[in-house]
mmCIF file of C-alpha atoms in Angstrom:
data_model
loop_
_atom_site.group_PDB
_atom_site.id
_atom_site.type_symbol
_atom_site.label_atom_id
_atom_site.label_comp_id
_atom_site.label_asym_id
_atom_site.label_seq_id
_atom_site.Cartn_x
_atom_site.Cartn_y
_atom_site.Cartn_z
ATOM 1 C CA MET A 200 226.632 -148.467 176.593
ATOM 2 C CA ALA A 201 222.872 -149.068 176.762
ATOM 3 C CA LEU A 202 220.014 -150.378 174.641
ATOM 4 C CA LEU A 203 216.384 -149.223 174.382
ATOM 5 C CA CYS A 204 214.395 -152.142 173.015
ATOM 6 C CA HIS A 205 211.409 -154.451 173.456
ATOM 7 C CA LYS A 206 210.198 -157.950 172.556
ATOM 8 C CA ALA A 207 210.214 -157.227 168.818
ATOM 9 C CA SER A 208 213.908 -156.244 168.838
ATOM 10 C CA VAL A 209 214.864 -159.469 167.087
ATOM 11 C CA ASP A 210 217.150 -160.035 164.123
ATOM 12 C CA ARG A 211 216.710 -162.278 161.094
ATOM 13 C CA THR A 212 218.081 -165.270 163.035
ATOM 14 C CA LEU A 213 215.404 -164.694 165.743
ATOM 15 C CA THR A 214 218.052 -163.611 168.235
ATOM 16 C CA HIS A 215 217.113 -160.756 170.553
ATOM 17 C CA ALA A 216 219.162 -157.559 170.308
ATOM 18 C CA ALA A 217 220.074 -157.679 174.001
ATOM 19 C CA ILE A 218 221.683 -161.095 173.542
ATOM 20 C CA ARG A 219 223.643 -159.765 170.568
ATOM 21 C CA PHE A 220 224.812 -156.813 172.658
ATOM 22 C CA LYS A 221 225.834 -159.057 175.545
ATOM 23 C CA VAL A 222 228.008 -161.110 173.196
ATOM 24 C CA MET A 223 229.441 -158.160 171.240
ATOM 25 C CA PHE A 224 230.096 -155.675 174.010
ATOM 26 C CA GLY A 225 230.444 -157.766 177.152
ATOM 27 C CA PRO A 226 230.953 -155.637 180.301
ATOM 28 C CA ARG A 227 230.583 -152.390 178.312
ATOM 29 C CA PHE A 228 226.847 -153.213 177.978
ATOM 30 C CA ILE A 229 225.555 -151.901 181.293
ATOM 31 C CA LYS A 230 221.878 -150.842 180.994
ATOM 32 C CA LEU A 231 218.606 -151.694 179.268
ATOM 33 C CA PHE A 232 215.595 -149.449 178.717
ATOM 34 C CA GLY A 233 212.021 -150.356 177.822
ATOM 35 C CA PRO A 234 209.188 -148.252 176.311
ATOM 36 C CA GLN A 235 205.434 -148.485 176.953
ATOM 37 C CA HIS A 236 204.356 -152.105 177.535
ATOM 38 C CA GLY A 237 207.785 -152.811 179.000
ATOM 39 C CA PHE A 238 211.047 -154.369 177.913
ATOM 40 C CA SER A 239 209.185 -157.699 177.900
ATOM 41 C CA THR A 240 206.172 -156.201 176.056
ATOM 42 C CA ASP A 241 203.733 -157.905 178.414
ATOM 43 C CA VAL A 242 201.803 -154.962 179.906
ATOM 44 C CA GLN A 243 198.388 -154.607 178.307
ATOM 45 C CA ASP A 244 196.911 -151.172 178.665
ATOM 46 C CA ASN A 245 197.430 -147.408 178.622
ATOM 47 C CA MET A 246 198.713 -145.800 181.820
ATOM 48 C CA VAL A 247 199.722 -149.178 183.259
ATOM 49 C CA GLU A 248 203.308 -148.495 184.224
ATOM 50 C CA THR A 249 206.269 -150.866 184.263
ATOM 51 C CA ASP A 250 208.677 -151.149 187.176
ATOM 52 C CA HIS A 251 212.432 -150.738 187.034
ATOM 53 C CA VAL A 252 214.165 -154.078 187.655
ATOM 54 C CA VAL A 253 217.490 -155.849 187.467
ATOM 55 C CA HIS A 254 217.225 -158.406 184.703
ATOM 56 C CA PRO A 255 217.808 -161.938 186.064
ATOM 57 C CA TYR A 256 219.703 -163.118 182.959
ATOM 58 C CA PHE A 257 221.614 -160.044 181.817
ATOM 59 C CA ASN A 258 222.207 -158.941 185.420
ATOM 60 C CA ILE A 259 221.960 -155.254 184.518
ATOM 61 C CA PRO A 260 219.274 -152.639 185.297
ATOM 62 C CA VAL A 261 216.204 -152.411 183.084
ATOM 63 C CA TYR A 262 214.788 -148.892 183.314
ATOM 64 C CA SER A 263 211.194 -148.272 182.302
ATOM 65 C CA LEU A 264 210.479 -145.168 180.236
ATOM 66 C CA TYR A 265 206.789 -145.724 180.881
ATOM 67 C CA SER A 266 206.835 -145.473 184.645
ATOM 68 C CA GLU A 267 206.756 -142.544 187.036
ATOM 69 C CA THR A 268 208.575 -140.800 184.190
ATOM 70 C CA ARG A 269 208.540 -140.958 180.383
ATOM 71 C CA ILE A 270 211.815 -139.030 180.257
ATOM 72 C CA PRO A 271 215.057 -140.732 181.337
ATOM 73 C CA THR A 272 216.496 -139.294 184.516
ATOM 74 C CA ASP A 273 220.075 -138.199 185.112
ATOM 75 C CA GLU A 274 220.607 -141.292 187.262
ATOM 76 C CA MET A 275 219.392 -143.612 184.489
ATOM 77 C CA LEU A 276 221.905 -142.122 182.054
ATOM 78 C CA GLU A 277 224.929 -142.159 184.362
ATOM 79 C CA ASP A 278 228.053 -143.816 182.895
ATOM 80 C CA ILE A 279 226.511 -144.084 179.401
ATOM 81 C CA ASP A 280 228.300 -142.678 176.370
ATOM 82 C CA GLN A 281 226.167 -144.407 173.728
ATOM 83 C CA ILE A 282 222.582 -145.654 173.703
ATOM 84 C CA PHE A 283 221.233 -147.786 170.878
ATOM 85 C CA VAL A 284 217.530 -147.730 170.011
ATOM 86 C CA ASP A 285 215.938 -150.808 168.435
ATOM 87 C CA LEU A 286 212.155 -150.410 168.417
ATOM 88 C CA GLN A 287 209.597 -151.678 165.916
ATOM 89 C CA ASP A 288 207.154 -148.830 165.355
ATOM 90 C CA VAL A 289 203.790 -149.152 163.544
ATOM 91 C CA GLY A 290 203.716 -145.964 161.470
ATOM 92 C CA CYS A 291 200.848 -144.327 163.358
ATOM 93 C CA ARG A 292 201.140 -141.027 165.243
ATOM 94 C CA ILE A 293 199.236 -142.443 168.231
ATOM 95 C CA TYR A 294 201.824 -145.158 168.929
ATOM 96 C CA THR A 295 204.073 -143.898 171.733
ATOM 97 C CA TYR A 296 207.474 -145.353 170.850
ATOM 98 C CA ILE A 297 208.443 -142.425 168.637
ATOM 99 C CA TYR A 298 207.927 -140.050 171.581
ATOM 100 C CA THR A 299 209.952 -142.264 173.904
ATOM 101 C CA LEU A 300 212.726 -141.841 171.333
ATOM 102 C CA THR A 301 212.367 -138.067 171.012
ATOM 103 C CA HIS A 302 212.322 -137.632 174.813
ATOM 104 C CA LEU A 303 215.533 -139.658 174.893
ATOM 105 C CA LEU A 304 217.089 -137.479 172.198
ATOM 106 C CA ASP A 305 216.211 -134.317 174.099
ATOM 107 C CA LYS A 306 217.691 -135.636 177.338
ATOM 108 C CA CYS A 307 220.865 -137.032 175.755
ATOM 109 C CA ALA A 308 221.512 -133.802 173.831
ATOM 110 C CA GLY A 309 222.354 -131.990 177.035
ATOM 111 C CA LYS A 310 224.769 -134.736 178.107
ATOM 112 C CA GLY A 311 226.621 -135.399 174.875
ATOM 113 C CA ILE A 312 225.451 -139.016 174.778
ATOM 114 C CA GLN A 313 225.321 -140.488 171.284
ATOM 115 C CA VAL A 314 221.952 -141.974 170.260
ATOM 116 C CA ILE A 315 222.184 -144.637 167.548
ATOM 117 C CA VAL A 316 218.869 -145.684 165.992
ATOM 118 C CA LEU A 317 218.795 -149.114 164.382
ATOM 119 C CA ASP A 318 216.120 -148.395 161.805
ATOM 120 C CA ARG A 319 213.188 -150.727 161.144
ATOM 121 C CA PRO A 320 210.392 -150.818 158.530
ATOM 122 C CA ASN A 321 207.262 -148.738 158.689
ATOM 123 C CA PRO A 322 204.881 -151.721 158.485
ATOM 124 C CA ILE A 323 202.043 -149.818 156.766
ATOM 125 C CA ASN A 324 204.298 -148.406 154.009
ATOM 126 C CA GLY A 325 206.203 -145.176 153.624
ATOM 127 C CA ILE A 326 204.019 -143.524 150.982
ATOM 128 C CA ASP A 327 200.371 -143.154 152.052
ATOM 129 C CA ILE A 328 200.137 -140.104 154.300
ATOM 130 C CA GLU A 329 196.736 -139.786 155.951
ATOM 131 C CA GLY A 330 194.894 -137.913 158.664
ATOM 132 C CA ASN A 331 194.868 -134.588 160.442
ATOM 133 C CA LEU A 332 197.782 -132.898 162.177
ATOM 134 C CA VAL A 333 197.919 -132.440 165.954
ATOM 135 C CA GLU A 334 196.816 -128.996 167.076
ATOM 136 C CA GLN A 335 198.985 -127.311 169.700
ATOM 137 C CA GLU A 336 196.137 -127.272 172.237
ATOM 138 C CA PHE A 337 195.957 -131.077 172.136
ATOM 139 C CA VAL A 338 199.639 -132.032 172.339
ATOM 140 C CA SER A 339 200.112 -135.213 174.394
ATOM 141 C CA PHE A 340 202.150 -138.405 174.675
ATOM 142 C CA VAL A 341 200.149 -139.793 171.743
ATOM 143 C CA GLY A 342 200.784 -136.647 169.695
ATOM 144 C CA LEU A 343 203.746 -134.522 170.746
ATOM 145 C CA TYR A 344 204.311 -132.966 167.320
ATOM 146 C CA PRO A 345 202.255 -131.866 164.279
ATOM 147 C CA LEU A 346 202.205 -135.267 162.612
ATOM 148 C CA PRO A 347 199.374 -136.893 160.643
ATOM 149 C CA ILE A 348 197.886 -140.216 161.744
ATOM 150 C CA ARG A 349 199.871 -142.124 159.106
ATOM 151 C CA HIS A 350 203.163 -140.247 159.083
ATOM 152 C CA VAL A 351 204.888 -142.688 156.613
ATOM 153 C CA MET A 352 208.274 -142.332 158.325
ATOM 154 C CA THR A 353 210.491 -145.031 159.741
ATOM 155 C CA ILE A 354 211.439 -144.535 163.373
ATOM 156 C CA GLY A 355 214.856 -143.343 162.190
ATOM 157 C CA GLU A 356 213.257 -140.718 159.970
ATOM 158 C CA VAL A 357 211.126 -139.546 162.902
ATOM 159 C CA ALA A 358 214.364 -139.014 164.835
ATOM 160 C CA LEU A 359 215.788 -136.981 161.946
ATOM 161 C CA MET A 360 212.636 -134.853 161.672
ATOM 162 C CA HIS A 361 212.733 -134.246 165.419
ATOM 163 C CA GLN A 362 216.296 -132.984 165.155
ATOM 164 C CA LYS A 363 215.501 -130.762 162.180
ATOM 165 C CA LEU A 364 212.229 -129.226 163.388
ATOM 166 C CA TRP A 365 211.491 -129.734 167.067
ATOM 167 C CA ALA A 366 214.662 -130.270 169.096
ATOM 168 C CA LYS A 367 215.751 -127.264 171.159
ATOM 169 C CA GLU A 368 219.273 -128.693 171.303
ATOM 170 C CA LYS A 369 220.745 -131.076 168.738
ATOM 171 C CA ALA A 370 221.702 -134.545 169.887
ATOM 172 C CA LYS A 371 224.574 -136.718 168.674
ATOM 173 C CA LEU A 372 222.288 -138.807 166.473
ATOM 174 C CA GLU A 373 223.173 -141.562 164.043
ATOM 175 C CA VAL A 374 220.599 -143.582 162.099
ATOM 176 C CA ILE A 375 221.732 -146.981 160.834
ATOM 177 C CA LYS A 376 219.772 -147.432 157.623
ATOM 178 C CA MET A 377 218.050 -150.638 156.559
ATOM 179 C CA LYS A 378 219.120 -152.504 153.462
ATOM 180 C CA HIS A 379 216.578 -153.287 150.734
ATOM 181 C CA TRP A 380 213.544 -151.595 152.328
ATOM 182 C CA LYS A 381 211.430 -149.662 149.845
ATOM 183 C CA ARG A 382 208.771 -147.101 150.703
ATOM 184 C CA GLU A 383 205.937 -148.999 149.004
ATOM 185 C CA MET A 384 206.469 -152.073 151.207
ATOM 186 C CA TYR A 385 204.048 -153.318 153.818
ATOM 187 C CA PHE A 386 205.600 -155.506 156.490
ATOM 188 C CA GLU A 387 204.686 -158.752 154.743
ATOM 189 C CA ASP A 388 206.701 -157.571 151.725
ATOM 190 C CA THR A 389 209.930 -157.498 153.735
ATOM 191 C CA GLY A 390 210.107 -161.255 154.263
ATOM 192 C CA LEU A 391 210.956 -160.630 157.928
ATOM 193 C CA PRO A 392 209.298 -162.448 160.833
ATOM 194 C CA TRP A 393 206.741 -160.427 162.811
ATOM 195 C CA PHE A 394 207.004 -160.105 166.579
ATOM 196 C CA LEU A 395 204.541 -158.261 168.786
ATOM 197 C CA PRO A 396 205.683 -154.647 169.266
ATOM 198 C CA SER A 397 202.839 -154.369 171.805
ATOM 199 C CA PRO A 398 200.524 -157.020 173.266
ATOM 200 C CA ASN A 399 197.558 -156.344 170.978
ATOM 201 C CA LEU A 400 199.347 -156.286 167.633
ATOM 202 C CA ALA A 401 200.006 -159.994 167.231
ATOM 203 C CA LYS A 402 200.135 -159.957 163.430
ATOM 204 C CA PRO A 403 201.132 -157.421 160.783
ATOM 205 C CA GLU A 404 197.567 -157.265 159.410
ATOM 206 C CA SER A 405 196.527 -155.599 162.660
ATOM 207 C CA THR A 406 198.866 -152.682 162.002
ATOM 208 C CA ILE A 407 196.876 -151.878 158.849
ATOM 209 C CA THR A 408 193.570 -151.549 160.740
ATOM 210 C CA PHE A 409 195.173 -149.945 163.818
ATOM 211 C CA PRO A 410 194.900 -146.377 162.417
ATOM 212 C CA ALA A 411 191.143 -147.001 162.104
ATOM 213 C CA THR A 412 190.337 -148.780 165.364
ATOM 214 C CA VAL A 413 192.677 -147.013 167.811
ATOM 215 C CA PHE A 414 190.221 -144.087 167.996
ATOM 216 C CA PHE A 415 187.760 -146.329 169.801
ATOM 217 C CA GLU A 416 190.095 -146.165 172.802
ATOM 218 C CA GLY A 417 188.446 -142.765 173.289
ATOM 219 C CA THR A 418 185.004 -144.358 173.653
ATOM 220 C CA LEU A 419 183.311 -147.016 175.779
ATOM 221 C CA LEU A 420 182.966 -149.242 172.732
ATOM 222 C CA SER A 421 185.286 -152.233 172.573
ATOM 223 C CA GLU A 422 188.157 -152.171 170.096
ATOM 224 C CA GLY A 423 188.555 -155.912 170.548
ATOM 225 C CA ARG A 424 190.973 -156.035 173.467
ATOM 226 C CA GLY A 425 190.386 -159.242 175.341
ATOM 227 C CA THR A 426 189.724 -161.137 172.095
ATOM 228 C CA SER A 427 191.945 -162.891 169.570
ATOM 229 C CA GLN A 428 191.385 -160.036 167.057
ATOM 230 C CA PRO A 429 192.197 -156.828 168.949
ATOM 231 C CA LEU A 430 192.299 -153.615 166.925
ATOM 232 C CA GLU A 431 190.628 -155.331 163.983
ATOM 233 C CA ILE A 432 187.098 -155.325 165.434
ATOM 234 C CA VAL A 433 184.815 -152.848 167.212
ATOM 235 C CA GLY A 434 181.545 -153.387 169.028
ATOM 236 C CA HIS A 435 179.153 -152.824 171.914
ATOM 237 C CA PRO A 436 176.587 -154.964 173.784
ATOM 238 C CA LYS A 437 173.701 -152.901 172.375
ATOM 239 C CA ILE A 438 174.569 -153.490 168.712
ATOM 240 C CA GLU A 439 172.700 -156.119 166.690
ATOM 241 C CA PRO A 440 175.190 -156.119 163.817
ATOM 242 C CA TYR A 441 173.296 -157.972 161.081
ATOM 243 C CA SER A 442 170.157 -155.855 161.052
ATOM 244 C CA PHE A 443 172.116 -152.615 161.445
ATOM 245 C CA PHE A 444 174.344 -153.555 158.534
ATOM 246 C CA GLU A 445 171.445 -154.587 156.312
ATOM 247 C CA LYS A 446 169.150 -151.652 157.082
ATOM 248 C CA HIS A 447 171.671 -148.828 157.241
ATOM 249 C CA LEU A 448 175.412 -149.390 157.283
ATOM 250 C CA ASN A 449 175.775 -151.118 153.927
ATOM 251 C CA GLN A 450 174.179 -148.196 152.081
ATOM 252 C CA SER A 451 176.105 -145.644 154.140
ATOM 253 C CA ILE A 452 179.381 -147.263 153.081
ATOM 254 C CA ARG A 453 178.363 -146.863 149.442
ATOM 255 C CA ASP A 454 177.417 -143.225 150.045
ATOM 256 C CA SER A 455 180.742 -142.549 151.759
ATOM 257 C CA LYS A 456 182.758 -143.480 148.638
ATOM 258 C CA LEU A 457 185.236 -145.333 150.878
ATOM 259 C CA GLU A 458 186.908 -148.335 149.276
ATOM 260 C CA GLY A 459 189.268 -151.212 149.902
ATOM 261 C CA PHE A 460 187.508 -152.833 152.848
ATOM 262 C CA VAL A 461 184.524 -154.887 153.971
ATOM 263 C CA LEU A 462 182.777 -154.558 157.325
ATOM 264 C CA ARG A 463 181.709 -158.032 158.418
ATOM 265 C CA PRO A 464 178.954 -158.226 161.067
ATOM 266 C CA ILE A 465 180.096 -160.290 164.057
ATOM 267 C CA THR A 466 179.431 -160.998 167.716
ATOM 268 C CA PHE A 467 182.319 -161.421 170.128
ATOM 269 C CA LEU A 468 183.038 -161.874 173.828
ATOM 270 C CA PRO A 469 185.868 -159.815 175.347
ATOM 271 C CA THR A 470 187.498 -161.660 178.220
ATOM 272 C CA PHE A 471 188.808 -158.459 179.818
ATOM 273 C CA GLN A 472 188.917 -154.678 179.453
ATOM 274 C CA LYS A 473 185.802 -152.906 178.102
ATOM 275 C CA HIS A 474 182.652 -155.081 178.312
ATOM 276 C CA GLY A 475 184.649 -157.996 179.689
ATOM 277 C CA ASN A 476 182.602 -161.222 179.711
ATOM 278 C CA THR A 477 179.691 -159.492 177.934
ATOM 279 C CA VAL A 478 178.681 -160.433 174.401
ATOM 280 C CA CYS A 479 179.128 -157.545 171.960
ATOM 281 C CA GLY A 480 177.803 -157.034 168.485
ATOM 282 C CA GLY A 481 179.991 -155.235 166.023
ATOM 283 C CA PHE A 482 182.113 -155.437 162.929
ATOM 284 C CA GLN A 483 185.457 -156.712 161.765
ATOM 285 C CA ILE A 484 187.344 -154.585 159.253
ATOM 286 C CA HIS A 485 188.600 -156.777 156.418
ATOM 287 C CA VAL A 486 191.059 -154.996 154.126
ATOM 288 C CA THR A 487 190.449 -156.102 150.545
ATOM 289 C CA ASN A 488 192.684 -153.591 148.781
ATOM 290 C CA ARG A 489 195.524 -151.998 150.713
ATOM 291 C CA LYS A 490 196.136 -149.454 147.947
ATOM 292 C CA THR A 491 192.669 -147.900 148.247
ATOM 293 C CA PHE A 492 192.002 -148.573 151.947
ATOM 294 C CA ARG A 493 192.214 -145.402 154.047
ATOM 295 C CA PRO A 494 192.062 -146.510 157.691
ATOM 296 C CA TRP A 495 191.852 -143.040 159.264
ATOM 297 C CA ARG A 496 188.818 -142.177 157.149
ATOM 298 C CA VAL A 497 187.213 -145.579 157.718
ATOM 299 C CA GLY A 498 187.684 -145.302 161.479
ATOM 300 C CA GLN A 499 186.097 -141.853 161.654
ATOM 301 C CA PHE A 500 183.234 -142.945 159.384
ATOM 302 C CA VAL A 501 182.456 -146.041 161.489
ATOM 303 C CA MET A 502 182.675 -143.934 164.658
ATOM 304 C CA ARG A 503 180.170 -141.461 163.254
ATOM 305 C CA GLU A 504 177.726 -144.195 162.208
ATOM 306 C CA LEU A 505 177.871 -145.936 165.585
ATOM 307 C CA TYR A 506 177.539 -142.645 167.464
ATOM 308 C CA HIS A 507 174.213 -141.899 165.794
ATOM 309 C CA PHE A 508 172.998 -145.514 165.846
ATOM 310 C CA LEU A 509 173.644 -146.092 169.558
ATOM 311 C CA GLY A 510 172.385 -142.708 170.733
ATOM 312 C CA ASP A 511 172.522 -142.511 174.524
ATOM 313 C CA ASP A 512 174.328 -145.875 174.679
ATOM 314 C CA PHE A 513 177.332 -144.356 172.897
ATOM 315 C CA LYS A 514 179.681 -142.856 175.491
ATOM 316 C CA TRP A 515 182.907 -140.946 175.082
ATOM 317 C CA LYS A 516 185.532 -142.132 177.548
ATOM 318 C CA ASN A 517 186.309 -139.743 180.402
ATOM 319 C CA PRO A 518 189.831 -138.571 181.321
ATOM 320 C CA PRO A 519 192.533 -139.466 182.085
ATOM 321 C CA TYR A 520 194.139 -140.802 178.939
ATOM 322 C CA GLU A 521 197.911 -141.029 178.453
ATOM 323 C CA TYR A 522 198.570 -138.665 181.364
ATOM 324 C CA ASN A 523 196.146 -136.014 180.136
ATOM 325 C CA TYR A 524 193.766 -135.494 183.049
ATOM 326 C CA THR A 525 191.530 -132.751 181.666
ATOM 327 C CA GLN A 526 190.689 -133.191 177.976
ATOM 328 C CA LYS A 527 188.403 -135.784 176.458
ATOM 329 C CA PRO A 528 190.447 -138.850 175.461
ATOM 330 C CA ILE A 529 188.913 -138.844 171.964
ATOM 331 C CA ASP A 530 190.201 -135.294 171.434
ATOM 332 C CA VAL A 531 193.622 -136.259 172.768
ATOM 333 C CA ILE A 532 193.776 -139.216 170.376
ATOM 334 C CA ASN A 533 192.554 -137.157 167.424
ATOM 335 C CA GLY A 534 194.782 -134.215 168.311
ATOM 336 C CA THR A 535 191.773 -131.930 167.857
ATOM 337 C CA ASP A 536 188.158 -131.523 168.992
ATOM 338 C CA LYS A 537 186.986 -130.739 165.465
ATOM 339 C CA ILE A 538 186.567 -134.382 164.498
ATOM 340 C CA ARG A 539 184.439 -135.161 167.556
ATOM 341 C CA ASN A 540 182.291 -132.142 166.742
ATOM 342 C CA TRP A 541 181.884 -133.402 163.175
ATOM 343 C CA ILE A 542 180.871 -136.833 164.452
ATOM 344 C CA GLU A 543 178.322 -135.356 166.825
ATOM 345 C CA GLN A 544 176.849 -132.659 164.583
ATOM 346 C CA ASN A 545 177.631 -133.112 160.889
ATOM 347 C CA GLU A 546 175.042 -134.646 158.594
ATOM 348 C CA SER A 547 177.533 -135.506 155.859
ATOM 349 C CA VAL A 548 178.439 -139.191 155.628
ATOM 350 C CA GLU A 549 181.787 -138.346 153.972
ATOM 351 C CA VAL A 550 184.778 -137.570 156.184
ATOM 352 C CA PRO A 551 185.622 -133.918 155.438
ATOM 353 C CA ASN A 552 188.761 -133.344 153.395
ATOM 354 C CA GLY A 553 189.336 -130.139 155.339
ATOM 355 C CA PHE A 554 190.789 -132.104 158.250
ATOM 356 C CA GLU A 555 193.742 -133.170 156.105
ATOM 357 C CA ILE A 556 195.912 -130.104 155.459
ATOM 358 C CA LEU A 557 199.186 -131.821 154.672
ATOM 359 C CA THR A 558 201.066 -129.672 152.140
ATOM 360 C CA ASP A 559 203.608 -128.330 154.634
ATOM 361 C CA TYR A 560 204.047 -131.726 156.276
ATOM 362 C CA LYS A 561 204.793 -133.380 152.945
ATOM 363 C CA LYS A 562 207.528 -130.809 152.294
ATOM 364 C CA GLN A 563 209.024 -131.441 155.742
ATOM 365 C CA PHE A 564 208.949 -135.173 155.174
ATOM 366 C CA ASP A 565 210.637 -134.857 151.780
ATOM 367 C CA GLU A 566 213.535 -133.054 153.467
ATOM 368 C CA VAL A 567 214.262 -135.844 155.972
ATOM 369 C CA LYS A 568 213.367 -139.095 154.207
ATOM 370 C CA VAL A 569 216.340 -141.356 153.637
ATOM 371 C CA TYR A 570 214.842 -144.157 151.499
#
């Protein structure tokens, strides 16, 4: 028996799942697995791999599924008949934990190993679908399947959709449903404590802005890593935020018809990563109405405005990104090059509706949802 988990795999009593398993299953509990950022959730960045170790307390192997491989090897799965999965996802296509799970399902299918998903809430609700689908040309470890940016599924529902639509061979899958979760809930509505599912999502509010700010990973602008507000702020050393907001951005927001948020001009000093130890000007996204806030649209709108404002100082990040060594990281993150082309060339301030073609996806989702 094994467990795939991370730091946020904690129950209502604040006890970690691995401790529960040690008590419940004793010597039958023989292996641990960790996703990106590691079992301990202490590794900061993309393509920073985690080593395989023997855990000093549990005295069993901890295998990293973000290492020289993202797919478990035959050796890793030896002597396992069941593997439990307890991962807090964030409801965004670009977050890699759902693909760690689907890789595991594919590998276990050929071995007859049962995969049991202990379901957890989608922290940004299970209703508001948003964003474009991944195009086949841009499939990657941040977009393996034709999902929108906000896919509205729990991690258990992602597993069920994988089995229904994408798996070449069916796995022995069981999803243990949550009690009392409702699709309209944000994480704060659950009454559960929040634990970091990755190092830069220290509070549930950050998951709401994540589908807006994560795109800046594909640029040389800071998305706030190295500050106390990562993935809630964006900026660059060449931005003077107050004058830009007053002279241009404030009116552009009105013209865009986007609602439910305020962009607050700020300066900040990243202590590491992009522009480390250099003062940046930028903006913090404050969500004022979660019902009308559309993070994917806001992120693309802000990207477009900063692209044209910064001119030659705006740079797209070069490959590699998430093990894609050839395509532009922004296209990998977006799952298409059409959005980058719109940012670079389009004169319209409104994010085109044509990027969101979601009718078929909504039908697929309706067939697998369990809440």
